[in-house]
PDB file of C-alpha atoms in Angstrom:
ATOM      1  CA  MET A 777    -113.468 193.988  38.645  1.00 44.00           C
ATOM      2  CA  LEU A 778    -112.033 192.465  35.460  1.00 44.00           C
ATOM      3  CA  LYS A 779    -112.412 195.770  33.638  1.00 49.00           C
ATOM      4  CA  CYS A 780    -110.536 197.560  36.420  1.00 49.00           C
ATOM      5  CA  ASN A 781    -107.741 194.955  36.256  1.00 47.00           C
ATOM      6  CA  ARG A 782    -107.358 195.542  32.521  1.00 51.00           C
ATOM      7  CA  LEU A 783    -107.355 199.299  33.030  1.00 52.00           C
ATOM      8  CA  LEU A 784    -104.697 199.120  35.742  1.00 55.00           C
ATOM      9  CA  GLY A 785    -102.667 196.245  34.268  1.00 62.00           C
ATOM     10  CA  TYR A 786     -99.122 196.088  32.942  1.00 66.00           C
ATOM     11  CA  GLY A 787     -99.427 199.543  31.415  1.00 69.00           C
ATOM     12  CA  PHE A 788     -99.965 200.944  34.888  1.00 74.00           C
ATOM     13  CA  ILE A 789     -96.896 199.076  36.170  1.00 80.00           C
ATOM     14  CA  ARG A 790     -94.797 200.482  33.311  1.00 81.00           C
ATOM     15  CA  TYR A 791     -96.290 203.905  34.060  1.00 78.00           C
ATOM     16  CA  LEU A 792     -95.231 203.580  37.707  1.00 81.00           C
ATOM     17  CA  MET A 793     -91.692 202.552  36.707  1.00 84.00           C
ATOM     18  CA  VAL A 794     -91.331 205.618  34.497  1.00 82.00           C
ATOM     19  CA  GLY A 795     -93.009 207.659  37.197  1.00 81.00           C
ATOM     20  CA  ILE A 796     -90.315 206.680  39.693  1.00 85.00           C
ATOM     21  CA  VAL A 797     -87.612 208.009  37.372  1.00 87.00           C
ATOM     22  CA  LEU A 798     -89.585 211.171  36.650  1.00 84.00           C
ATOM     23  CA  PHE A 799     -90.256 211.582  40.373  1.00 84.00           C
ATOM     24  CA  MET A 800     -86.510 211.444  41.051  1.00 88.00           C
ATOM     25  CA  ILE A 801     -85.958 214.159  38.428  1.00 89.00           C
ATOM     26  CA  ASP A 802     -88.774 216.197  39.983  1.00 86.00           C
ATOM     27  CA  TRP A 803     -87.375 215.681  43.489  1.00 87.00           C
ATOM     28  CA  VAL A 804     -83.816 216.730  42.556  1.00 92.00           C
ATOM     29  CA  VAL A 805     -85.016 219.840  40.732  1.00 92.00           C
ATOM     30  CA  PHE A 806     -87.483 220.710  43.512  1.00 90.00           C
ATOM     31  CA  TYR A 807     -84.958 220.517  46.326  1.00 90.00           C
ATOM     32  CA  SER A 808     -82.179 222.094  44.238  1.00 93.00           C
ATOM     33  CA  MET A 809     -84.390 225.085  43.637  1.00 92.00           C
ATOM     34  CA  LEU A 810     -85.319 225.298  47.319  1.00 90.00           C
ATOM     35  CA  LEU A 811     -81.847 224.803  48.767  1.00 91.00           C
ATOM     36  CA  VAL A 812     -79.469 226.149  46.121  1.00 92.00           C
ATOM     37  CA  MET A 813     -81.525 228.820  44.390  1.00 90.00           C
ATOM     38  CA  GLU A 814     -83.646 229.673  47.438  1.00 89.00           C
ATOM     39  CA  ALA A 815     -86.800 229.701  45.325  1.00 88.00           C
ATOM     40  CA  SER A 816     -90.275 229.676  46.845  1.00 89.00           C
ATOM     41  CA  ILE A 817     -92.063 226.362  47.279  1.00 86.00           C
ATOM     42  CA  ASP A 818     -94.587 227.311  44.589  1.00 86.00           C
ATOM     43  CA  MET A 819     -91.897 228.221  42.024  1.00 89.00           C
ATOM     44  CA  ALA A 820     -89.871 225.106  42.830  1.00 90.00           C
ATOM     45  CA  GLN A 821     -92.994 222.962  42.379  1.00 85.00           C
ATOM     46  CA  ILE A 822     -93.869 224.547  39.040  1.00 86.00           C
ATOM     47  CA  VAL A 823     -90.345 224.204  37.624  1.00 89.00           C
ATOM     48  CA  SER A 824     -89.852 220.659  38.920  1.00 88.00           C
ATOM     49  CA  ARG A 825     -93.191 219.498  37.455  1.00 82.00           C
ATOM     50  CA  ALA A 826     -92.310 221.135  34.123  1.00 85.00           C
ATOM     51  CA  CYS A 827     -88.942 219.339  34.047  1.00 86.00           C
ATOM     52  CA  GLY A 828     -90.541 215.986  34.778  1.00 82.00           C
ATOM     53  CA  ALA A 829     -93.246 216.545  32.164  1.00 80.00           C
ATOM     54  CA  SER A 830     -90.773 217.551  29.479  1.00 80.00           C
ATOM     55  CA  CYS A 831     -88.808 214.327  30.049  1.00 81.00           C
ATOM     56  CA  GLY A 832     -91.925 212.174  30.178  1.00 80.00           C
ATOM     57  CA  PHE A 833     -93.692 212.416  26.808  1.00 77.00           C
ATOM     58  CA  VAL A 834     -91.488 210.159  24.698  1.00 74.00           C
ATOM     59  CA  VAL A 835     -90.899 207.662  27.513  1.00 78.00           C
ATOM     60  CA  HIS A 836     -94.608 207.415  28.321  1.00 75.00           C
ATOM     61  CA  LYS A 837     -95.583 207.191  24.662  1.00 72.00           C
ATOM     62  CA  TYR A 838     -93.239 204.370  23.722  1.00 72.00           C
ATOM     63  CA  PHE A 839     -92.724 202.546  27.024  1.00 73.00           C
ATOM     64  CA  SER A 840     -95.618 203.157  29.412  1.00 69.00           C
ATOM     65  CA  PHE A 841     -98.418 203.026  26.869  1.00 69.00           C
ATOM     66  CA  ARG A 842     -96.553 201.135  24.123  1.00 65.00           C
ATOM     67  CA  GLU A 843     -97.775 203.509  21.452  1.00 60.00           C
ATOM     68  CA  LEU A 844     -95.835 202.360  18.400  1.00 56.00           C
ATOM     69  CA  THR A 845     -97.045 204.861  15.801  1.00 53.00           C
ATOM     70  CA  ARG A 846     -94.407 206.876  13.987  1.00 53.00           C
ATOM     71  CA  LEU A 847     -93.147 209.949  15.802  1.00 52.00           C
ATOM     72  CA  ARG A 848     -94.302 212.248  12.964  1.00 55.00           C
ATOM     73  CA  SER A 849     -97.797 210.896  12.566  1.00 66.00           C
ATOM     74  CA  SER A 850    -100.852 213.062  13.124  1.00 65.00           C
ATOM     75  CA  ARG A 851    -101.713 210.858  16.085  1.00 66.00           C
ATOM     76  CA  THR A 852     -98.423 211.862  17.728  1.00 70.00           C
ATOM     77  CA  VAL A 853     -99.317 215.526  17.221  1.00 74.00           C
ATOM     78  CA  TYR A 854    -102.673 214.893  18.911  1.00 73.00           C
ATOM     79  CA  GLN A 855    -100.974 212.963  21.699  1.00 75.00           C
ATOM     80  CA  GLY A 856     -98.320 215.646  22.150  1.00 77.00           C
ATOM     81  CA  PHE A 857    -101.012 218.291  22.472  1.00 81.00           C
ATOM     82  CA  GLY A 858    -102.983 216.163  24.928  1.00 81.00           C
ATOM     83  CA  TYR A 859     -99.841 215.433  26.952  1.00 81.00           C
ATOM     84  CA  PHE A 860     -99.046 219.160  27.008  1.00 84.00           C
ATOM     85  CA  LEU A 861    -102.557 219.934  28.312  1.00 87.00           C
ATOM     86  CA  VAL A 862    -102.304 217.281  31.042  1.00 86.00           C
ATOM     87  CA  ALA A 863     -98.832 218.527  32.031  1.00 84.00           C
ATOM     88  CA  LEU A 864    -100.018 222.139  32.043  1.00 86.00           C
ATOM     89  CA  PHE A 865    -103.030 221.193  34.167  1.00 88.00           C
ATOM     90  CA  ASN A 866    -100.785 219.372  36.648  1.00 84.00           C
ATOM     91  CA  ILE A 867     -98.261 222.203  36.727  1.00 82.00           C
ATOM     92  CA  MET A 868    -101.022 224.673  37.498  1.00 86.00           C
ATOM     93  CA  ILE A 869    -102.810 222.654  40.187  1.00 88.00           C
ATOM     94  CA  SER A 870     -99.802 221.056  41.876  1.00 85.00           C
ATOM     95  CA  PRO A 871     -98.700 224.168  43.855  1.00 86.00           C
ATOM     96  CA  LEU A 872    -102.274 224.612  45.075  1.00 89.00           C
ATOM     97  CA  LEU A 873    -102.563 220.957  46.042  1.00 88.00           C
ATOM     98  CA  LEU A 874     -99.129 221.002  47.671  1.00 87.00           C
ATOM     99  CA  ASN A 875    -100.132 223.956  49.849  1.00 87.00           C
ATOM    100  CA  LEU A 876    -103.387 222.203  50.758  1.00 89.00           C
ATOM    101  CA  VAL A 877    -101.580 218.999  51.692  1.00 88.00           C
ATOM    102  CA  LEU A 878     -98.983 221.038  53.614  1.00 87.00           C
ATOM    103  CA  MET A 879    -101.783 222.539  55.701  1.00 87.00           C
ATOM    104  CA  LEU A 880    -103.272 219.088  56.344  1.00 87.00           C
ATOM    105  CA  THR A 881     -99.926 217.549  57.349  1.00 82.00           C
ATOM    106  CA  ALA A 882     -98.841 220.398  59.646  1.00 81.00           C
ATOM    107  CA  ASP A 883     -96.180 221.761  57.286  1.00 71.00           C
ATOM    108  CA  THR A 884     -94.193 218.543  56.818  1.00 82.00           C
ATOM    109  CA  LEU A 885     -92.786 219.143  53.328  1.00 83.00           C
ATOM    110  CA  PHE A 886     -91.393 215.658  52.718  1.00 83.00           C
ATOM    111  CA  ILE A 887     -94.638 213.889  53.633  1.00 85.00           C
ATOM    112  CA  SER A 888     -96.736 216.469  51.788  1.00 86.00           C
ATOM    113  CA  LYS A 889     -94.727 216.031  48.591  1.00 84.00           C
ATOM    114  CA  ILE A 890     -95.084 212.227  48.779  1.00 85.00           C
ATOM    115  CA  ILE A 891     -98.868 212.470  49.350  1.00 86.00           C
ATOM    116  CA  LEU A 892     -99.212 214.956  46.492  1.00 86.00           C
ATOM    117  CA  GLU A 893     -97.297 212.680  44.134  1.00 84.00           C
ATOM    118  CA  MET A 894     -99.499 209.699  45.000  1.00 85.00           C
ATOM    119  CA  ILE A 895    -102.591 211.761  44.192  1.00 87.00           C
ATOM    120  CA  LEU A 896    -101.109 213.064  40.943  1.00 86.00           C
ATOM    121  CA  VAL A 897     -99.898 209.620  39.821  1.00 82.00           C
ATOM    122  CA  LEU A 898    -103.384 208.135  39.682  1.00 83.00           C
ATOM    123  CA  GLN A 899    -105.011 211.277  38.291  1.00 86.00           C
ATOM    124  CA  THR A 900    -102.343 211.640  35.602  1.00 83.00           C
ATOM    125  CA  TYR A 901    -102.468 207.973  34.616  1.00 81.00           C
ATOM    126  CA  LEU A 902    -106.194 208.184  33.987  1.00 82.00           C
ATOM    127  CA  LEU A 903    -105.736 211.345  31.925  1.00 84.00           C
ATOM    128  CA  MET A 904    -102.866 209.748  29.987  1.00 80.00           C
ATOM    129  CA  LEU A 905    -105.166 206.885  29.059  1.00 78.00           C
ATOM    130  CA  LEU A 906    -107.312 209.481  27.324  1.00 78.00           C
ATOM    131  CA  VAL A 907    -104.269 210.817  25.505  1.00 75.00           C
ATOM    132  CA  PHE A 908    -102.492 207.605  24.490  1.00 72.00           C
ATOM    133  CA  ARG A 909    -105.013 204.797  24.694  1.00 66.00           C
ATOM    134  CA  TRP A 910    -108.562 206.049  24.728  1.00 60.00           C
ATOM    135  CA  ASP A 911    -109.669 202.551  23.682  1.00 48.00           C
ATOM    136  CA  ARG A 912    -108.621 201.268  27.136  1.00 49.00           C
ATOM    137  CA  LEU A 913    -110.884 203.803  28.782  1.00 50.00           C
ATOM    138  CA  ALA A 914    -113.758 202.213  26.879  1.00 50.00           C
ATOM    139  CA  LEU A 915    -113.008 198.912  28.650  1.00 51.00           C
ATOM    140  CA  PHE A 916    -113.601 200.593  31.994  1.00 52.00           C
ATOM    141  CA  THR A 917    -116.515 202.867  31.164  1.00 52.00           C
ATOM    142  CA  GLY A 918    -118.178 201.060  28.288  1.00 54.00           C
ATOM    143  CA  VAL A 919    -118.091 204.329  26.297  1.00 49.00           C
ATOM    144  CA  ARG A 920    -116.520 204.164  22.831  1.00 48.00           C
ATOM    145  CA  PHE A 921    -114.563 207.112  21.469  1.00 42.00           C
TER     146      PHE A 921
END
């Protein structure tokens, strides 16, 4: 239990705080695309996730995970690539998951989007630990990288 508390400690709280801001960006873009641009749900989801991801790298790096290495270091290049892969993965699976959750919630878009975001928050946080702080993952799994 102690290992889990360290894994989901203050970094997770900071991650959630940033996530709330990124969620608001996602939400505004998503509904703007649906209502103003009359885009499909899938296209709105892809674009809104991409907007949130593009805003998130620097904020997650320096605030959520307190990664204080210089912006031009090779570690930042690695982290940027890892963040891009996680964002791309989420962008690709989120329309599929949204449609699945929509089917399970009888086409209630608001509830489906909230459920999807809760799923993606935990999944993304664990993947971001790999990107920004792989040493914290070792606390939970006992595996050293």
